[in-house]
Short mmCIF file of C-alpha atoms in Angstrom, two decimals:
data_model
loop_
_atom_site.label_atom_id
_atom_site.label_comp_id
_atom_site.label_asym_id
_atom_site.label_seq_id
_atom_site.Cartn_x
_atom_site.Cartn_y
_atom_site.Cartn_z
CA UNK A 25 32.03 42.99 7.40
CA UNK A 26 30.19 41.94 10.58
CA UNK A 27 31.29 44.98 11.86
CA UNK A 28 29.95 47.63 10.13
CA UNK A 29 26.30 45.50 9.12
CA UNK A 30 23.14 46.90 10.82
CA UNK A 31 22.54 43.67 11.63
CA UNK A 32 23.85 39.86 12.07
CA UNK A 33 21.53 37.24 11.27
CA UNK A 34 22.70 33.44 11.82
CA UNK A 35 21.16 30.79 9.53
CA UNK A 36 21.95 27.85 11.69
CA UNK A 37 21.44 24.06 10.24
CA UNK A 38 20.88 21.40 12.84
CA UNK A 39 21.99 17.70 11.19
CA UNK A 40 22.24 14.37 11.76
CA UNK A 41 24.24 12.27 9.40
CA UNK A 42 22.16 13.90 6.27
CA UNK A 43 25.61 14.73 4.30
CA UNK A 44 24.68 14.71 1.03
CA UNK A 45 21.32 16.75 1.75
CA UNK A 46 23.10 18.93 3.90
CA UNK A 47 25.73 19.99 1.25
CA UNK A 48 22.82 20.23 -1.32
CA UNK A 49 21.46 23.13 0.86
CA UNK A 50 24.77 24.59 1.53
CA UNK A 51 25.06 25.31 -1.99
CA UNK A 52 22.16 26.63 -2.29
CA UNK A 53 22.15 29.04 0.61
CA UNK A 54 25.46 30.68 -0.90
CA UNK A 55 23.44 32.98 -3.29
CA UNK A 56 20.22 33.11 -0.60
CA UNK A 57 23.11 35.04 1.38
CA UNK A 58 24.59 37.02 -1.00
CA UNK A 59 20.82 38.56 -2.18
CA UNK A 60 20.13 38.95 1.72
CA UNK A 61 22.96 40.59 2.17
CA UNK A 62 22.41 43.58 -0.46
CA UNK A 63 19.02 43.87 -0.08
CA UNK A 64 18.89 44.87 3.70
CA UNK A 65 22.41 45.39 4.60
CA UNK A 66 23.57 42.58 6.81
CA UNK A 67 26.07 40.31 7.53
CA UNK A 68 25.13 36.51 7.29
CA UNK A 69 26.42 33.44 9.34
CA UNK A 70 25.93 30.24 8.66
CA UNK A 71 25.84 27.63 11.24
CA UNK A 72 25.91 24.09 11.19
CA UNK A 73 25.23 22.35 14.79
CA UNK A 74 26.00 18.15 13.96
CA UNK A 75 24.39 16.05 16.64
CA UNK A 76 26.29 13.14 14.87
CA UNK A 77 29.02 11.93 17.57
CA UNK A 78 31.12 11.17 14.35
CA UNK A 79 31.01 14.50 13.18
CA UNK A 80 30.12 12.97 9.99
CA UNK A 81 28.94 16.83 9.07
CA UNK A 82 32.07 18.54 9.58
CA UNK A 83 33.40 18.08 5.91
CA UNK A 84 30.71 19.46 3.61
CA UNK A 85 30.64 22.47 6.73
CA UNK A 86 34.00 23.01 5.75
CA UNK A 87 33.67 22.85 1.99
CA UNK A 88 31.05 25.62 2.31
CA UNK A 89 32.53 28.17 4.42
CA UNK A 90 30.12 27.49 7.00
CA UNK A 91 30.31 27.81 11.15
CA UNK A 92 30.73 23.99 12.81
CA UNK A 93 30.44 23.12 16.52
CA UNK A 94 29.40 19.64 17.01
CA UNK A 95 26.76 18.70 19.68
CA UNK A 96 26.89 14.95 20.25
CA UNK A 97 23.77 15.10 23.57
CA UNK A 98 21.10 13.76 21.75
CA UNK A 99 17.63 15.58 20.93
CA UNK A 100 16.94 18.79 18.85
CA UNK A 101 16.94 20.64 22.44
CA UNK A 102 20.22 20.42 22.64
CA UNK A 103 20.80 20.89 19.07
CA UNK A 104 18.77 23.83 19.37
CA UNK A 105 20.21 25.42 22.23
CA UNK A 106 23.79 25.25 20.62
CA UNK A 107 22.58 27.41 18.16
CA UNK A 108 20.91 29.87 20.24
CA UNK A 109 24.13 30.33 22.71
CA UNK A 110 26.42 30.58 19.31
CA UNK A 111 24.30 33.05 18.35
CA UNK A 112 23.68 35.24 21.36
CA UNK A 113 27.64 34.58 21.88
CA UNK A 114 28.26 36.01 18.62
CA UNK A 115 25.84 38.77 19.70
CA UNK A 116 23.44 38.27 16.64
CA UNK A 117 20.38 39.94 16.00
CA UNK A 118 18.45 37.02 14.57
CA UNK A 119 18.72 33.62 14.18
CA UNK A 120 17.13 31.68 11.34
CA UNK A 121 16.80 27.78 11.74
CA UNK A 122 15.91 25.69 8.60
CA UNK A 123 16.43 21.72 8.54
CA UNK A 124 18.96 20.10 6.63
CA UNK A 125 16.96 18.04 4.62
CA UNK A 126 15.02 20.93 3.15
CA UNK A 127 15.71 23.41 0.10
CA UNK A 128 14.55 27.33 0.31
CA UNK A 129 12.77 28.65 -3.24
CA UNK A 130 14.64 31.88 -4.26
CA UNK A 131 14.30 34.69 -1.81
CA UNK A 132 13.48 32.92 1.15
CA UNK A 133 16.02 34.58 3.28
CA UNK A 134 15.50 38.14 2.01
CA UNK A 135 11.88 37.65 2.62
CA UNK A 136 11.90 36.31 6.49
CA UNK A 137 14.63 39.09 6.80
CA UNK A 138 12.85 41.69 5.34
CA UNK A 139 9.59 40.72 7.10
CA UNK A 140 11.40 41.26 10.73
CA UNK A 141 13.31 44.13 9.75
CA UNK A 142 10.00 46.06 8.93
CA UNK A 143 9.17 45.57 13.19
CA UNK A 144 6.17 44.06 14.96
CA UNK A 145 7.46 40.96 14.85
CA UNK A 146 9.63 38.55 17.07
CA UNK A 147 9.32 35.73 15.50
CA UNK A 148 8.65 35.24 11.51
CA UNK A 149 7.47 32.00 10.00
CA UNK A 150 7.89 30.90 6.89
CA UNK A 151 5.99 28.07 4.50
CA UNK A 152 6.91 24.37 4.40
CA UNK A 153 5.51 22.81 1.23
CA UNK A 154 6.11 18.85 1.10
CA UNK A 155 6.92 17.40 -2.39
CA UNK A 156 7.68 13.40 -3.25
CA UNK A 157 9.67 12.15 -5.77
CA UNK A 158 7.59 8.79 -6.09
CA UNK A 159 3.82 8.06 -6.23
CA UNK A 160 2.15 8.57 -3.03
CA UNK A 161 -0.32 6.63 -1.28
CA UNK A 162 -3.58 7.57 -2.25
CA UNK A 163 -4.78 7.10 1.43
CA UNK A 164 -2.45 9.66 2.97
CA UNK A 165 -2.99 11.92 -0.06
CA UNK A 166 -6.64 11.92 0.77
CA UNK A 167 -6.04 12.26 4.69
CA UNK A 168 -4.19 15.34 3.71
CA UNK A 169 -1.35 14.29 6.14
CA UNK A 170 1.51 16.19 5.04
CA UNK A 171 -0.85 19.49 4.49
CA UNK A 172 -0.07 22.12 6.62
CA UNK A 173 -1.99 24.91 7.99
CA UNK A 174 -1.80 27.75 5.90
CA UNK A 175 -1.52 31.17 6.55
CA UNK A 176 -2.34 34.46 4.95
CA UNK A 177 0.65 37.23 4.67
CA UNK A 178 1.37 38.51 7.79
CA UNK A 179 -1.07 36.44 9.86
CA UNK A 180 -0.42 36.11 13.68
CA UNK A 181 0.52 32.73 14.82
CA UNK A 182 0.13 31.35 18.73
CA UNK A 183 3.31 28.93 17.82
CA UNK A 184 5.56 27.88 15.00
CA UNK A 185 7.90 25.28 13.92
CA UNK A 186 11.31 25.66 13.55
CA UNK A 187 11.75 24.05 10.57
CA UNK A 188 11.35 27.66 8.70
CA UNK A 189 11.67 30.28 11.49
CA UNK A 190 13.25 33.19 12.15
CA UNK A 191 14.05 34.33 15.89
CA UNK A 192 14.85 37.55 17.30
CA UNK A 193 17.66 36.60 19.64
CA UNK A 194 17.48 40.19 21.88
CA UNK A 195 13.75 38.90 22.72
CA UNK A 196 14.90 35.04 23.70
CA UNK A 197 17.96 36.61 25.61
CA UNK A 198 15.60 39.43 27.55
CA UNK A 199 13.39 36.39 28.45
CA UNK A 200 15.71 33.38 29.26
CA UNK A 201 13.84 31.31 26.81
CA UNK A 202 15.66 28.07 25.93
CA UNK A 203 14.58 24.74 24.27
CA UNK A 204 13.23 22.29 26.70
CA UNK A 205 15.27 19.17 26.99
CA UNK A 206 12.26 17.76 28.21
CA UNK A 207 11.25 17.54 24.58
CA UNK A 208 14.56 16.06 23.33
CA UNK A 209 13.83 12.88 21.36
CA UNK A 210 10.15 13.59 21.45
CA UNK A 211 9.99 16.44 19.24
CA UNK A 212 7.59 19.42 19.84
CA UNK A 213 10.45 21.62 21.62
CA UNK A 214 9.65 24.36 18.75
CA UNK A 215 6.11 24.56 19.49
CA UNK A 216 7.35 24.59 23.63
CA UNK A 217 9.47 27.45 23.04
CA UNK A 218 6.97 29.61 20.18
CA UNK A 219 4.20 29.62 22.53
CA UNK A 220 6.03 30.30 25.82
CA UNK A 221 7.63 33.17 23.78
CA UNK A 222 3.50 34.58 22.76
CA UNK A 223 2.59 33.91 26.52
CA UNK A 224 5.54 36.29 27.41
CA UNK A 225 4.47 38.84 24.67
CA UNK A 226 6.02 37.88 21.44
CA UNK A 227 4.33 38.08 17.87
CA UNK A 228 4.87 35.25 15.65
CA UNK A 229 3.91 36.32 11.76
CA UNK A 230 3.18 34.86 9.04
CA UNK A 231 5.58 34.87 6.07
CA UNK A 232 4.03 32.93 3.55
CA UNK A 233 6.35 33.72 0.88
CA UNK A 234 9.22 32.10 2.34
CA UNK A 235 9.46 29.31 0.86
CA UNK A 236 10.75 25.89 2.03
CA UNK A 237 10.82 22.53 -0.17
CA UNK A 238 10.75 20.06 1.76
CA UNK A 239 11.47 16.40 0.25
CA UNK A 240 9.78 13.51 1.57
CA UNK A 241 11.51 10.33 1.59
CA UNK A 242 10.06 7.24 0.94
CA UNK A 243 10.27 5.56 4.65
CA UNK A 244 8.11 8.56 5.72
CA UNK A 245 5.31 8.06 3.66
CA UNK A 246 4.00 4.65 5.10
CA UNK A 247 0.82 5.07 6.75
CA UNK A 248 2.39 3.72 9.87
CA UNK A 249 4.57 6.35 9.51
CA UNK A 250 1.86 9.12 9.23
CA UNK A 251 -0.34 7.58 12.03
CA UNK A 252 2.83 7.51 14.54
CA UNK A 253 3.57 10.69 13.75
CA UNK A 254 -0.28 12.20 14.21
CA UNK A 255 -0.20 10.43 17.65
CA UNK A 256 3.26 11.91 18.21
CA UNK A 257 1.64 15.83 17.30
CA UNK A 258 -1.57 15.24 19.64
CA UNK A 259 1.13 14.46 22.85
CA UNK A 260 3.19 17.08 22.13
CA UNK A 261 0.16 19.73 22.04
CA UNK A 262 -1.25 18.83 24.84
CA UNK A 263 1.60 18.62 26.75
CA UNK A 264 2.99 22.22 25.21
CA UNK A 265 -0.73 23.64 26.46
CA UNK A 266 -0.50 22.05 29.77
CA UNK A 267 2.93 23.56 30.64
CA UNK A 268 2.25 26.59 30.00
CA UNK A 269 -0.47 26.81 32.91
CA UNK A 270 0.71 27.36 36.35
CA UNK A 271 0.04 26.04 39.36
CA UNK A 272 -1.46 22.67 40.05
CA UNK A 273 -5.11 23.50 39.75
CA UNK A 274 -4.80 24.92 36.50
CA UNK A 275 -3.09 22.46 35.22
CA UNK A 276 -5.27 19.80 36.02
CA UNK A 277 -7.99 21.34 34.50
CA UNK A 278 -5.79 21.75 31.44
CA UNK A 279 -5.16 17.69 31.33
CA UNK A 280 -8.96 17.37 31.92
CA UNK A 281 -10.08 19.79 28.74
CA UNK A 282 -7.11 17.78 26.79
CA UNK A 283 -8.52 14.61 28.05
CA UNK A 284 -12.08 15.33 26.81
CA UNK A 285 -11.10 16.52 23.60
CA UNK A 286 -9.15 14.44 22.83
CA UNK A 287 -12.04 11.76 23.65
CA UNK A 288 -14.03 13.84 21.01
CA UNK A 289 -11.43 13.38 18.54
CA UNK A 290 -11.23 10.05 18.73
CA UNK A 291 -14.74 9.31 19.10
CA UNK A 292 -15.97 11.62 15.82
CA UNK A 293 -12.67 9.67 14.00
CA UNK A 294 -14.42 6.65 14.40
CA UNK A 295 -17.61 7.26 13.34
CA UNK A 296 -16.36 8.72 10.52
CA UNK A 297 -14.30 5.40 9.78
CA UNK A 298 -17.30 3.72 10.11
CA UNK A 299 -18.89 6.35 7.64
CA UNK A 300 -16.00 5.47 5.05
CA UNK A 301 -16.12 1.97 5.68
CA UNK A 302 -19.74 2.38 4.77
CA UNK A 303 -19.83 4.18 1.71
CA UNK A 304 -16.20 2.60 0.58
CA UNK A 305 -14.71 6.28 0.81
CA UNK A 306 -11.30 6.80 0.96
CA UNK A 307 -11.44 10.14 2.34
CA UNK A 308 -13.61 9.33 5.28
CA UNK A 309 -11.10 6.23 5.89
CA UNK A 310 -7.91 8.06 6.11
CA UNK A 311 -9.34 11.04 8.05
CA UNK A 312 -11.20 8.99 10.36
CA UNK A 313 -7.84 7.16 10.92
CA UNK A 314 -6.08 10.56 11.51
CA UNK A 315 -8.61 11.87 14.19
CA UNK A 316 -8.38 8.60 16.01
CA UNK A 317 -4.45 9.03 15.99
CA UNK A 318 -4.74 12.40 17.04
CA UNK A 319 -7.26 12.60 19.64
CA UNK A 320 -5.37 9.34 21.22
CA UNK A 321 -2.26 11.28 21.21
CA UNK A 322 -4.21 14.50 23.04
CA UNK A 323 -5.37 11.76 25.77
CA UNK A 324 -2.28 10.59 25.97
CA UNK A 325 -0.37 13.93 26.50
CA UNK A 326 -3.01 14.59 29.03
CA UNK A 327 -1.50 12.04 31.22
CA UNK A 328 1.98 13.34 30.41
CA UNK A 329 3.10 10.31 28.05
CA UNK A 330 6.06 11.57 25.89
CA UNK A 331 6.06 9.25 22.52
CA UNK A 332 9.86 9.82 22.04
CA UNK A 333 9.72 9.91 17.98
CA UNK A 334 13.39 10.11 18.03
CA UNK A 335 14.91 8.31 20.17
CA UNK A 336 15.12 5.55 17.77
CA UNK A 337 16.70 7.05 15.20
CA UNK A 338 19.31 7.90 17.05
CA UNK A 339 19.31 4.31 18.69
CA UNK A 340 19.85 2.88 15.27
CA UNK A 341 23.34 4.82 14.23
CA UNK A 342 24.40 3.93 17.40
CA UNK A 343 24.07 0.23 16.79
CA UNK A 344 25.31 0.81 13.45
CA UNK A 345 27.93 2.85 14.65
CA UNK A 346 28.70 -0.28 17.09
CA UNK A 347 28.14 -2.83 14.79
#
């Protein structure tokens, strides 16, 4: 079948010890193939890259039909990178990652496919929409931290997450682009790659109508949780922007715009905490807090500090691996 398909599009899966999740979107993906599949005439891989040492991911891989090649270096880099050589190995035409906590709406595939098959685009995002199964904090309902930018049909993008993405592998091949591993357990090596791919001539479009449910659990929606993570964003953007400059004067000016915006942020955050704390809003509360955690995290990536939002997960399975 690969064979005679126009094209070959991998849907690869990165995971880490998410078994049950990740056979929930296994099944799920079966008839997201199948509709692909007629509607534009291709073949369809999917790939499952485990970054669990245990290979705890192997099983429900197998159950499904799917692709597995374990990756036990730690970080999504890596994780990442599997996935790209597999593909390009398996000379595919595009590679689609998704995460393997998340559930596509019907169509998903068809649409991201259809959307690069129609040219002008190298890269084609999809939407992430964030649901909870519990009550959620008013606070972090009202500092709108798990809304996401949206954008209209077709929309060009300067970078993307890979939580939702589709990649032409030809233009990542032609370019040598690869995750950085400098972004392992730190997160951000999407937006690395996405923008270093629009500085080399890429498009990146929006697909809003690719759909992508993505679950929330419980542990993530702590404001702690939200705050670390805003910090975590504001390194990672500065640093992404910084790298992409060359030479040492430019970048220096780079960490000095970073550094005084991210001053801004924090300063305006404050005031408007100070605002909320006046009037007893909750809105001005939670957004002031966000702007403070955000702006810190631009200084910070302005001085190269890499908040490694990662590391401890995988930390923690090894212990409990250990223990």
């Amino acid at each position: 079948m690969i064979e005679e398909a126009t094209s070959i599009v991998f849907v690869a899966i990165p995971t880490f010890r998410r078994t049950e999740q990740l056979a929930r979107l296994l099944k799920s993906i079966q008839d997201q193939r199948a509709e692909a599949e007629a509607a534009h005439g291709i073949a369809t891989v999917v790939l499952i890259v485990d970054n669990d040492p245990e290979q705890s991911a192997r099983q429900p891989a197998t159950e499904f039909g799917a692709t597995y090649i374990s990756q036990p270096e730690r970080g999504l880099a890596a994780v990442r990178n599997t996935a790209l050589t597999a593909a390009s190995d398996a000379r595919a035409d595009a590679l689609v990652f998704i995460d393997d906590d998340e559930l596509p709406h019907p169509a998903w595939l068809t649409t991201l496919v259809g959307r690069w098959r129609r040219g002008g685009a190298e890269f084609v995002s999809g939407r992430v929409v964030s649901t909870f199964a519990y009550p959620l904090d008013p606070w972090i309902d009202a500092g709108g931290f798990f809304r996401r930018v949206e954008f209209s049909d077709d929309s060009a993008m300067r970078s993307a997450p890979t939580n939702n993405l589709l990649i032409d592998v030809d233009f990542v091949k032609r370019h040598g682009l690869r995750f950085d591993p400098d972004f392992a357990l730190s997160g951000g090596e999407d937006i690395r790659l996405t923008s270093q791919a629009v500085a080399m001539g890429a498009r990146i479009r929006a697909a809003p109508t690719a759909v992508i449910i993505d679950p929330v659990p419980a542990a993530r929606a702590t404001r702690g949780w939200v705050l670390r993570r805003a910090f975590r964003v504001g390194t990672t953007t500065a640093r992404c922007s910084i790298l992409l400059r060359r030479g040492g004067i430019e970048r220096l000016v780079s960490r000095f715009g970073w550094l005084v915006s991210g001053i801004a942020r924090v300063g305006a955050g404050l005031l408007r905490l100070l605002l909320g704390a006046v009037s007893h809003n909750i809105v001005h509360r939670a957004r002031g807090s966000r702007l403070v955690a955000r702006g810190a995290g631009m200084c910070a990536g302005a001085f190269g500090v890499r908040y490694r939002e990662y590391q401890a997960r995988h930390t923690a399975a090894t212990a409990g691996t250990l223990g």
